[in-house]
Amino acid sequence: MSLFLTFITSLMLGMRHATDPDHIVAVTTIVARERSVVKAAGIGALWGAGHTSTLLLVGGAIIAFKVVFNARLGLSLELCVAIMLIVLGLLNLFDFRAKSGAPSASRPFLVGVVHGLAGSAAAALLIVPLIDDPRWAALYLLTFGLGTIVGMTIVTLTIAAPSLLATAHLPSLQRSLRVTSGAVSLVFGLYLAHKIGFANGLFTSDPRWTPE
């Protein structure tokens, strides 16, 4: 029963973690370029896989070496997410993929990796040092990661399905969705960068970081 409850709890936490605003903005920005529900679901799964791979690596370090996050490190990793959102926004606004023809299959995975390093993932990892048995800690990480993959796949499908249905009837809407999602990602990224740098004090002598 304890094993089952641990599995369900960590799975639900992982699915809830997938609905964090910065995750949704990032994935929406990428999905805005797609025209297939299957590809959209794949983007969500790739994002979750990238996030989980980082989570397992960092979590493994916490379990094995008792690594801890300090305020400046945590804020610096969160700033990476803000910068990534700004870059994704600019790529959509200027339609970088259409001009370069570069494949984007690795983009959601790399975005997930960056998110896995950020403070929101550290919030989940704060639980790991409290688990005495390394096997239970590893189980928590695995099921949390699985929940994140499942959750982001569901979230991505929920976002993509209505927009794909709309663009099927109005092809010209595709560009509007891409530009809108790019603008939202850019603005949200700038907001996060300002909040992390000044409100939370990364660029000051008194950084204040609360994983969430």
Tab-separated table of C-alpha atoms in Angstrom:
chain	number	residue	atom	x	y	z
A	1	MET	CA	0.000	0.000	0.000
A	2	SER	CA	2.850	2.425	0.860
A	3	LEU	CA	4.513	1.703	-2.476
A	4	PHE	CA	1.244	2.312	-4.328
A	5	LEU	CA	0.588	5.589	-2.500
A	6	THR	CA	4.117	6.774	-3.222
A	7	PHE	CA	3.666	5.982	-6.896
A	8	ILE	CA	0.296	7.749	-7.170
A	9	THR	CA	1.425	10.802	-5.182
A	10	SER	CA	4.614	11.359	-7.150
A	11	LEU	CA	2.779	10.711	-10.420
A	12	MET	CA	0.170	13.359	-9.565
A	13	LEU	CA	2.886	15.807	-8.472
A	14	GLY	CA	4.657	15.301	-11.786
A	15	MET	CA	1.452	15.908	-13.752
A	16	ARG	CA	0.736	19.054	-11.740
A	17	HIS	CA	4.312	20.216	-12.301
A	18	ALA	CA	3.709	19.987	-16.059
A	19	THR	CA	1.046	22.710	-15.791
A	20	ASP	CA	3.394	25.387	-14.430
A	21	PRO	CA	2.940	28.625	-16.448
A	22	ASP	CA	6.495	28.706	-17.860
A	23	HIS	CA	6.125	25.108	-19.082
A	24	ILE	CA	2.831	25.841	-20.820
A	25	VAL	CA	4.156	29.007	-22.465
A	26	ALA	CA	7.255	27.231	-23.776
A	27	VAL	CA	5.379	24.254	-25.197
A	28	THR	CA	2.621	26.430	-26.665
A	29	THR	CA	5.259	28.461	-28.497
A	30	ILE	CA	6.700	25.311	-30.069
A	31	VAL	CA	3.348	23.657	-30.815
A	32	ALA	CA	2.145	26.782	-32.645
A	33	ARG	CA	4.332	25.701	-35.564
A	34	GLU	CA	2.874	22.212	-35.900
A	35	ARG	CA	-0.008	20.963	-38.054
A	36	SER	CA	-0.440	17.454	-36.650
A	37	VAL	CA	-1.965	16.252	-33.376
A	38	VAL	CA	0.431	13.294	-33.347
A	39	LYS	CA	3.448	15.593	-33.731
A	40	ALA	CA	2.059	17.883	-31.046
A	41	ALA	CA	1.755	14.940	-28.645
A	42	GLY	CA	5.318	13.964	-29.525
A	43	ILE	CA	6.490	17.460	-28.630
A	44	GLY	CA	4.913	17.153	-25.197
A	45	ALA	CA	6.498	13.744	-24.665
A	46	LEU	CA	9.928	14.984	-25.806
A	47	TRP	CA	9.689	17.962	-23.470
A	48	GLY	CA	8.828	15.618	-20.599
A	49	ALA	CA	11.666	13.271	-21.525
A	50	GLY	CA	14.201	16.102	-21.532
A	51	HIS	CA	12.887	17.396	-18.228
A	52	THR	CA	12.959	13.922	-16.675
A	53	SER	CA	16.488	13.141	-17.862
A	54	THR	CA	17.802	16.253	-16.105
A	55	LEU	CA	15.667	15.541	-13.061
A	56	LEU	CA	17.138	12.038	-12.761
A	57	LEU	CA	20.701	13.296	-13.140
A	58	VAL	CA	20.315	16.090	-10.585
A	59	GLY	CA	18.218	13.898	-8.306
A	60	GLY	CA	20.823	11.164	-8.527
A	61	ALA	CA	23.479	13.667	-7.449
A	62	ILE	CA	21.310	14.705	-4.499
A	63	ILE	CA	20.782	11.080	-3.468
A	64	ALA	CA	24.410	10.032	-3.907
A	65	PHE	CA	26.321	13.163	-2.906
A	66	LYS	CA	23.779	15.184	-0.867
A	67	VAL	CA	24.018	18.118	-3.283
A	68	VAL	CA	22.042	21.201	-2.232
A	69	PHE	CA	20.831	24.281	-4.124
A	70	ASN	CA	21.731	27.732	-2.836
A	71	ALA	CA	19.777	30.891	-3.686
A	72	ARG	CA	22.103	32.257	-6.363
A	73	LEU	CA	22.401	28.908	-8.161
A	74	GLY	CA	18.649	28.344	-8.066
A	75	LEU	CA	17.921	31.832	-9.432
A	76	SER	CA	20.588	31.457	-12.124
A	77	LEU	CA	18.970	28.254	-13.363
A	78	GLU	CA	15.562	29.943	-13.372
A	79	LEU	CA	17.073	32.802	-15.395
A	80	CYS	CA	18.066	30.220	-18.028
A	81	VAL	CA	14.359	29.423	-18.424
A	82	ALA	CA	13.530	33.121	-18.866
A	83	ILE	CA	16.232	33.495	-21.525
A	84	MET	CA	14.986	30.361	-23.280
A	85	LEU	CA	11.425	31.755	-23.390
A	86	ILE	CA	12.741	34.996	-24.885
A	87	VAL	CA	14.651	33.064	-27.567
A	88	LEU	CA	11.632	30.855	-28.384
A	89	GLY	CA	9.479	33.961	-28.679
A	90	LEU	CA	11.900	35.634	-31.075
A	91	LEU	CA	12.184	32.456	-33.174
A	92	ASN	CA	8.404	32.391	-33.593
A	93	LEU	CA	8.050	36.110	-34.245
A	94	PHE	CA	10.665	36.020	-36.999
A	95	ASP	CA	9.687	32.531	-38.228
A	96	PHE	CA	13.285	31.335	-37.964
A	97	ARG	CA	12.541	27.713	-38.889
A	98	ALA	CA	10.819	28.639	-42.145
A	99	LYS	CA	13.833	30.673	-43.268
A	100	SER	CA	16.528	28.266	-42.167
A	101	GLY	CA	14.782	24.986	-42.877
A	102	ALA	CA	16.467	23.566	-39.768
A	103	PRO	CA	14.760	20.595	-38.105
A	104	SER	CA	13.152	21.304	-34.736
A	105	ALA	CA	12.778	17.771	-33.325
A	106	SER	CA	15.467	18.391	-30.701
A	107	ARG	CA	14.032	21.725	-29.574
A	108	PRO	CA	11.337	20.438	-27.186
A	109	PHE	CA	13.824	18.001	-25.639
A	110	LEU	CA	16.367	20.775	-25.013
A	111	VAL	CA	13.637	23.043	-23.647
A	112	GLY	CA	12.675	20.259	-21.235
A	113	VAL	CA	16.306	19.865	-20.177
A	114	VAL	CA	16.520	23.583	-19.304
A	115	HIS	CA	13.269	23.421	-17.358
A	116	GLY	CA	14.578	20.386	-15.494
A	117	LEU	CA	17.485	22.475	-14.235
A	118	ALA	CA	15.300	25.324	-13.017
A	119	GLY	CA	14.071	26.047	-9.542
A	120	SER	CA	10.614	24.609	-10.110
A	121	ALA	CA	12.179	21.162	-10.506
A	122	ALA	CA	14.319	21.827	-7.447
A	123	ALA	CA	11.104	22.225	-5.481
A	124	ALA	CA	10.335	18.584	-6.166
A	125	LEU	CA	13.922	17.597	-5.439
A	126	LEU	CA	13.646	19.145	-1.975
A	127	ILE	CA	11.623	16.063	-1.060
A	128	VAL	CA	14.389	13.678	-2.075
A	129	PRO	CA	16.801	14.429	0.818
A	130	LEU	CA	13.934	13.765	3.242
A	131	ILE	CA	13.641	10.160	2.022
A	132	ASP	CA	16.123	8.022	3.953
A	133	ASP	CA	16.009	4.961	1.702
A	134	PRO	CA	17.764	5.654	-1.655
A	135	ARG	CA	15.490	3.126	-3.356
A	136	TRP	CA	12.378	5.047	-2.314
A	137	ALA	CA	14.014	8.313	-3.381
A	138	ALA	CA	14.799	6.843	-6.804
A	139	LEU	CA	11.228	5.553	-7.097
A	140	TYR	CA	9.928	9.019	-6.289
A	141	LEU	CA	12.106	10.572	-9.013
A	142	LEU	CA	11.111	7.979	-11.603
A	143	THR	CA	7.388	8.312	-10.987
A	144	PHE	CA	7.592	12.092	-10.760
A	145	GLY	CA	9.362	12.088	-14.126
A	146	LEU	CA	6.760	9.732	-15.587
A	147	GLY	CA	4.010	12.005	-14.315
A	148	THR	CA	5.710	14.991	-15.931
A	149	ILE	CA	5.910	13.203	-19.296
A	150	VAL	CA	2.258	12.104	-19.133
A	151	GLY	CA	1.124	15.489	-17.860
A	152	MET	CA	2.937	17.495	-20.516
A	153	THR	CA	1.669	15.182	-23.274
A	154	ILE	CA	-1.905	15.744	-22.084
A	155	VAL	CA	-1.376	19.496	-21.687
A	156	THR	CA	0.147	19.726	-25.165
A	157	LEU	CA	-2.738	17.833	-26.734
A	158	THR	CA	-5.227	20.042	-24.891
A	159	ILE	CA	-3.518	23.148	-26.253
A	160	ALA	CA	-2.878	21.830	-29.755
A	161	ALA	CA	-6.200	20.173	-30.605
A	162	PRO	CA	-8.375	23.356	-30.722
A	163	SER	CA	-5.756	25.373	-32.597
A	164	LEU	CA	-5.177	22.596	-35.140
A	165	LEU	CA	-8.923	22.266	-35.680
A	166	ALA	CA	-9.211	25.999	-36.227
A	167	THR	CA	-6.278	26.208	-38.633
A	168	ALA	CA	-7.659	23.265	-40.635
A	169	HIS	CA	-10.627	25.466	-41.527
A	170	LEU	CA	-8.693	28.744	-41.622
A	171	PRO	CA	-5.119	28.074	-42.792
A	172	SER	CA	-4.235	31.760	-42.490
A	173	LEU	CA	-4.794	31.468	-38.740
A	174	GLN	CA	-1.568	29.460	-38.414
A	175	ARG	CA	0.604	32.553	-38.783
A	176	SER	CA	-1.491	34.512	-36.269
A	177	LEU	CA	-1.162	31.732	-33.691
A	178	ARG	CA	2.585	31.550	-34.244
A	179	VAL	CA	3.053	35.297	-33.862
A	180	THR	CA	0.753	35.501	-30.831
A	181	SER	CA	2.457	32.630	-29.030
A	182	GLY	CA	5.844	34.153	-29.852
A	183	ALA	CA	4.808	37.518	-28.413
A	184	VAL	CA	3.443	35.888	-25.244
A	185	SER	CA	6.645	33.869	-24.802
A	186	LEU	CA	8.818	36.960	-25.315
A	187	VAL	CA	6.853	39.113	-22.860
A	188	PHE	CA	6.624	36.354	-20.257
A	189	GLY	CA	10.350	35.652	-20.593
A	190	LEU	CA	11.203	39.334	-20.100
A	191	TYR	CA	8.895	39.472	-17.077
A	192	LEU	CA	10.555	36.408	-15.534
A	193	ALA	CA	14.047	37.789	-16.218
A	194	HIS	CA	13.178	41.073	-14.490
A	195	LYS	CA	11.542	39.291	-11.561
A	196	ILE	CA	14.462	36.888	-11.088
A	197	GLY	CA	17.150	39.518	-11.588
A	198	PHE	CA	15.752	42.314	-9.450
A	199	ALA	CA	12.671	41.325	-7.408
A	200	ASN	CA	14.349	38.073	-6.309
A	201	GLY	CA	17.772	39.687	-6.188
A	202	LEU	CA	19.948	37.595	-8.519
A	203	PHE	CA	21.698	40.768	-9.735
A	204	THR	CA	21.964	42.166	-6.215
A	205	SER	CA	23.952	41.232	-3.129
A	206	ASP	CA	20.901	39.709	-1.437
A	207	PRO	CA	19.405	36.935	-3.604
A	208	ARG	CA	16.157	35.440	-2.315
A	209	TRP	CA	15.030	32.124	-3.783
A	210	THR	CA	12.031	30.017	-2.860
A	211	PRO	CA	11.643	26.887	-5.074
A	212	GLU	CA	8.073	26.616	-6.359
